[in-house]
PDB file of C-alpha atoms in Angstrom:
ATOM      1  CA  MET A   1      -0.043   0.003  -0.187  1.00 40.00           C
ATOM      2  CA  LYS A   2       2.980   2.153   0.961  1.00 43.00           C
ATOM      3  CA  ALA A   3       4.231   2.018  -2.735  1.00 43.00           C
ATOM      4  CA  ARG A   4       0.708   3.273  -4.097  1.00 40.00           C
ATOM      5  CA  LYS A   5       0.763   6.300  -2.073  1.00 42.00           C
ATOM      6  CA  ARG A   6       4.116   7.462  -3.384  1.00 41.00           C
ATOM      7  CA  PRO A   7       3.038   8.340  -6.573  1.00 37.00           C
ATOM      8  CA  LEU A   8      -0.272   9.912  -5.693  1.00 36.00           C
ATOM      9  CA  PHE A   9       1.954  11.721  -2.871  1.00 39.00           C
ATOM     10  CA  LEU A  10       4.432  13.162  -5.691  1.00 36.00           C
ATOM     11  CA  LEU A  11       1.523  13.906  -8.091  1.00 35.00           C
ATOM     12  CA  LEU A  12       0.024  16.152  -5.462  1.00 37.00           C
ATOM     13  CA  LEU A  13       2.935  17.932  -4.583  1.00 37.00           C
ATOM     14  CA  LEU A  14       3.528  18.774  -8.217  1.00 38.00           C
ATOM     15  CA  LEU A  15      -0.070  20.232  -8.655  1.00 37.00           C
ATOM     16  CA  ALA A  16      -0.085  21.953  -5.233  1.00 39.00           C
ATOM     17  CA  LEU A  17       3.137  24.047  -5.284  1.00 38.00           C
ATOM     18  CA  LEU A  18       2.125  27.282  -7.002  1.00 34.00           C
ATOM     19  CA  CYS A  19       4.339  29.370  -8.730  1.00 35.00           C
ATOM     20  CA  SER A  20       6.895  29.277 -11.792  1.00 34.00           C
ATOM     21  CA  CYS A  21       8.139  26.346 -13.651  1.00 35.00           C
ATOM     22  CA  ALA A  22       9.776  25.947 -17.066  1.00 36.00           C
ATOM     23  CA  ALA A  23       7.431  28.214 -18.799  1.00 37.00           C
ATOM     24  CA  PRO A  24       8.041  29.840 -21.913  1.00 38.00           C
ATOM     25  CA  ALA A  25       7.760  33.593 -20.848  1.00 39.00           C
ATOM     26  CA  SER A  26       5.744  34.650 -23.711  1.00 35.00           C
ATOM     27  CA  HIS A  27       2.802  32.200 -22.864  1.00 40.00           C
ATOM     28  CA  VAL A  28       1.979  34.136 -19.350  1.00 47.00           C
ATOM     29  CA  ALA A  29       2.817  37.650 -20.739  1.00 49.00           C
ATOM     30  CA  ALA A  30       0.991  40.494 -19.020  1.00 50.00           C
ATOM     31  CA  PRO A  31      -1.380  42.906 -21.686  1.00 51.00           C
ATOM     32  CA  ASP A  32       0.279  46.231 -22.520  1.00 52.00           C
ATOM     33  CA  SER A  33      -2.036  48.027 -20.273  1.00 56.00           C
ATOM     34  CA  ALA A  34      -1.097  48.343 -16.640  1.00 68.00           C
ATOM     35  CA  GLY A  35      -2.870  46.429 -13.701  1.00 90.00           C
ATOM     36  CA  SER A  36      -2.192  44.191 -11.013  1.00 93.00           C
ATOM     37  CA  CYS A  37      -2.428  40.767 -10.275  1.00 93.00           C
ATOM     38  CA  THR A  38      -2.163  38.482  -6.846  1.00 94.00           C
ATOM     39  CA  LEU A  39       0.486  36.071  -6.050  1.00 95.00           C
ATOM     40  CA  THR A  40       1.034  33.317  -3.255  1.00 95.00           C
ATOM     41  CA  VAL A  41       3.848  31.069  -3.040  1.00 97.00           C
ATOM     42  CA  ARG A  42       2.488  27.506  -1.061  1.00 96.00           C
ATOM     43  CA  CYS A  43       3.918  24.100  -0.475  1.00 95.00           C
ATOM     44  CA  ASP A  44       0.470  22.535   0.955  1.00 94.00           C
ATOM     45  CA  THR A  45       1.745  19.262  -0.341  1.00 92.00           C
ATOM     46  CA  LEU A  46       4.742  19.146   1.766  1.00 93.00           C
ATOM     47  CA  ALA A  47       3.285  20.695   4.804  1.00 93.00           C
ATOM     48  CA  ALA A  48       0.789  17.938   4.909  1.00 92.00           C
ATOM     49  CA  HIS A  49       3.489  15.339   4.203  1.00 91.00           C
ATOM     50  CA  LEU A  50       6.348  16.470   6.572  1.00 92.00           C
ATOM     51  CA  VAL A  51       6.698  12.990   8.021  1.00 90.00           C
ATOM     52  CA  GLN A  52       7.964  11.968   4.455  1.00 90.00           C
ATOM     53  CA  LEU A  53      10.873  14.796   4.033  1.00 93.00           C
ATOM     54  CA  ASP A  54      14.216  14.931   5.086  1.00 93.00           C
ATOM     55  CA  GLU A  55      14.707  16.913   8.578  1.00 94.00           C
ATOM     56  CA  ASP A  56      16.203  19.966   7.289  1.00 95.00           C
ATOM     57  CA  VAL A  57      13.582  20.206   4.550  1.00 94.00           C
ATOM     58  CA  ALA A  58      10.904  19.669   6.705  1.00 95.00           C
ATOM     59  CA  GLU A  59      12.118  22.587   8.931  1.00 95.00           C
ATOM     60  CA  LEU A  60      11.741  24.947   6.048  1.00 96.00           C
ATOM     61  CA  VAL A  61       8.092  24.052   5.623  1.00 96.00           C
ATOM     62  CA  PRO A  62       5.379  26.433   7.127  1.00 96.00           C
ATOM     63  CA  ALA A  63       2.718  24.589   9.096  1.00 93.00           C
ATOM     64  CA  ASP A  64       0.094  26.093   7.141  1.00 95.00           C
ATOM     65  CA  GLY A  65       1.893  25.674   3.799  1.00 95.00           C
ATOM     66  CA  CYS A  66       2.274  29.546   3.023  1.00 97.00           C
ATOM     67  CA  LEU A  67       5.812  30.623   2.181  1.00 97.00           C
ATOM     68  CA  LEU A  68       4.357  34.073   0.958  1.00 97.00           C
ATOM     69  CA  ALA A  69       0.934  35.154   1.708  1.00 96.00           C
ATOM     70  CA  LEU A  70      -1.770  36.502  -1.002  1.00 95.00           C
ATOM     71  CA  THR A  71      -0.024  39.395  -2.024  1.00 95.00           C
ATOM     72  CA  THR A  72      -0.937  42.069  -4.574  1.00 95.00           C
ATOM     73  CA  VAL A  73       1.421  43.185  -7.228  1.00 94.00           C
ATOM     74  CA  ALA A  74       1.275  46.228  -9.653  1.00 93.00           C
ATOM     75  CA  LEU A  75       2.087  44.636 -13.163  1.00 94.00           C
ATOM     76  CA  GLU A  76       4.402  46.520 -15.620  1.00 92.00           C
ATOM     77  CA  ALA A  77       3.759  46.125 -19.296  1.00 90.00           C
ATOM     78  CA  GLY A  78       4.871  42.927 -21.097  1.00 90.00           C
ATOM     79  CA  ASP A  79       5.461  41.084 -17.430  1.00 92.00           C
ATOM     80  CA  THR A  80       5.380  37.363 -17.292  1.00 91.00           C
ATOM     81  CA  ALA A  81       4.558  35.041 -14.444  1.00 92.00           C
ATOM     82  CA  PHE A  82       8.018  34.674 -13.451  1.00 94.00           C
ATOM     83  CA  ASP A  83       8.704  38.512 -13.601  1.00 95.00           C
ATOM     84  CA  VAL A  84       5.878  38.912 -11.110  1.00 95.00           C
ATOM     85  CA  LEU A  85       7.332  36.073  -8.901  1.00 96.00           C
ATOM     86  CA  GLN A  86      10.870  37.039  -9.233  1.00 97.00           C
ATOM     87  CA  ARG A  87       9.798  40.941  -8.304  1.00 96.00           C
ATOM     88  CA  THR A  88       8.069  39.939  -5.267  1.00 97.00           C
ATOM     89  CA  ALA A  89      10.410  37.227  -4.112  1.00 97.00           C
ATOM     90  CA  GLN A  90      13.108  39.857  -3.934  1.00 97.00           C
ATOM     91  CA  ALA A  91      10.711  42.633  -2.251  1.00 97.00           C
ATOM     92  CA  ASN A  92       9.757  40.308   0.336  1.00 97.00           C
ATOM     93  CA  ARG A  93      13.347  38.581   0.917  1.00 97.00           C
ATOM     94  CA  LEU A  94      11.886  35.173  -0.274  1.00 98.00           C
ATOM     95  CA  PRO A  95      14.997  33.206  -1.702  1.00 98.00           C
ATOM     96  CA  LEU A  96      14.243  32.214  -5.257  1.00 98.00           C
ATOM     97  CA  GLU A  97      16.830  30.200  -7.466  1.00 98.00           C
ATOM     98  CA  PHE A  98      15.995  29.452 -11.235  1.00 97.00           C
ATOM     99  CA  SER A  99      18.206  28.903 -14.401  1.00 97.00           C
ATOM    100  CA  SER A 100      17.093  30.095 -17.759  1.00 94.00           C
ATOM    101  CA  ALA A 101      17.163  29.163 -21.159  1.00 93.00           C
ATOM    102  CA  PRO A 102      17.373  32.329 -23.121  1.00 91.00           C
ATOM    103  CA  LEU A 103      17.075  30.403 -26.743  1.00 92.00           C
ATOM    104  CA  TYR A 104      13.789  28.949 -25.533  1.00 90.00           C
ATOM    105  CA  ASN A 105      12.723  32.284 -23.645  1.00 87.00           C
ATOM    106  CA  ALA A 106      11.991  29.995 -20.823  1.00 91.00           C
ATOM    107  CA  VAL A 107      12.997  29.933 -16.871  1.00 93.00           C
ATOM    108  CA  TYR A 108      12.953  27.006 -14.688  1.00 94.00           C
ATOM    109  CA  VAL A 109      12.493  27.749 -10.934  1.00 96.00           C
ATOM    110  CA  GLU A 110      14.617  24.979  -8.819  1.00 97.00           C
ATOM    111  CA  GLY A 111      13.926  26.615  -5.320  1.00 97.00           C
ATOM    112  CA  ILE A 112      11.937  28.903  -3.092  1.00 98.00           C
ATOM    113  CA  GLY A 113      12.520  29.545   0.072  1.00 97.00           C
ATOM    114  CA  GLY A 114      14.926  27.007   0.425  1.00 97.00           C
ATOM    115  CA  ILE A 115      12.682  24.020  -1.036  1.00 97.00           C
ATOM    116  CA  TYR A 116      13.892  22.980  -3.845  1.00 96.00           C
ATOM    117  CA  GLU A 117      12.973  20.641  -6.849  1.00 94.00           C
ATOM    118  CA  PHE A 118      12.823  16.704  -5.837  1.00 94.00           C
ATOM    119  CA  ASP A 119      12.924  17.983  -2.173  1.00 94.00           C
ATOM    120  CA  GLY A 120       9.367  16.025  -2.108  1.00 91.00           C
ATOM    121  CA  GLY A 121      10.728  12.873  -4.084  1.00 90.00           C
ATOM    122  CA  PRO A 122      12.018  12.357  -7.624  1.00 90.00           C
ATOM    123  CA  ALA A 123       8.529  13.930  -9.600  1.00 88.00           C
ATOM    124  CA  SER A 124       8.237  17.013  -7.087  1.00 91.00           C
ATOM    125  CA  GLY A 125       8.956  20.325  -8.377  1.00 92.00           C
ATOM    126  CA  TRP A 126       7.386  23.861  -8.257  1.00 94.00           C
ATOM    127  CA  THR A 127       4.577  24.414 -10.409  1.00 92.00           C
ATOM    128  CA  TYR A 128       2.425  27.768 -11.228  1.00 92.00           C
ATOM    129  CA  CYS A 129      -1.067  28.898 -12.565  1.00 90.00           C
ATOM    130  CA  VAL A 130      -2.473  31.923 -14.143  1.00 89.00           C
ATOM    131  CA  ASN A 131      -6.242  32.791 -13.399  1.00 88.00           C
ATOM    132  CA  GLY A 132      -6.704  28.796 -12.138  1.00 88.00           C
ATOM    133  CA  LEU A 133      -5.123  27.341 -15.261  1.00 89.00           C
ATOM    134  CA  PHE A 134      -1.657  25.564 -14.944  1.00 88.00           C
ATOM    135  CA  PRO A 135      -0.050  26.181 -18.267  1.00 85.00           C
ATOM    136  CA  ASN A 136       1.083  22.973 -20.202  1.00 76.00           C
ATOM    137  CA  VAL A 137       4.633  23.350 -19.769  1.00 66.00           C
TER     138      VAL A 137
END
């Protein structure tokens, strides 16, 4: 039974971690007009499965799963989801580690708040959604 729970845990982790991932920036660009959006960074699936994590990772996971509370962010023309994440993380002193592939106009978020891809298992990592939709990345 434990073997069956592991893939479900990894799938839930992948779906629950909301923020940025390897997405072509053009897919999530803000319109040219100014506006605002809301952003939150959560790791709810990890928070619900602390006993399955290494101790050093578990220490970084807030009990409520919230690394960054819901925050309203002013959009700038051409902003991508990653631009908003990066600007907001910096303003809130939330560590953000990423790699980029300029040839593909893509960014991959490796870690947020000291929590990294694969910390929850081999299929875990950061994902994001825009208006309730998870872009196909």
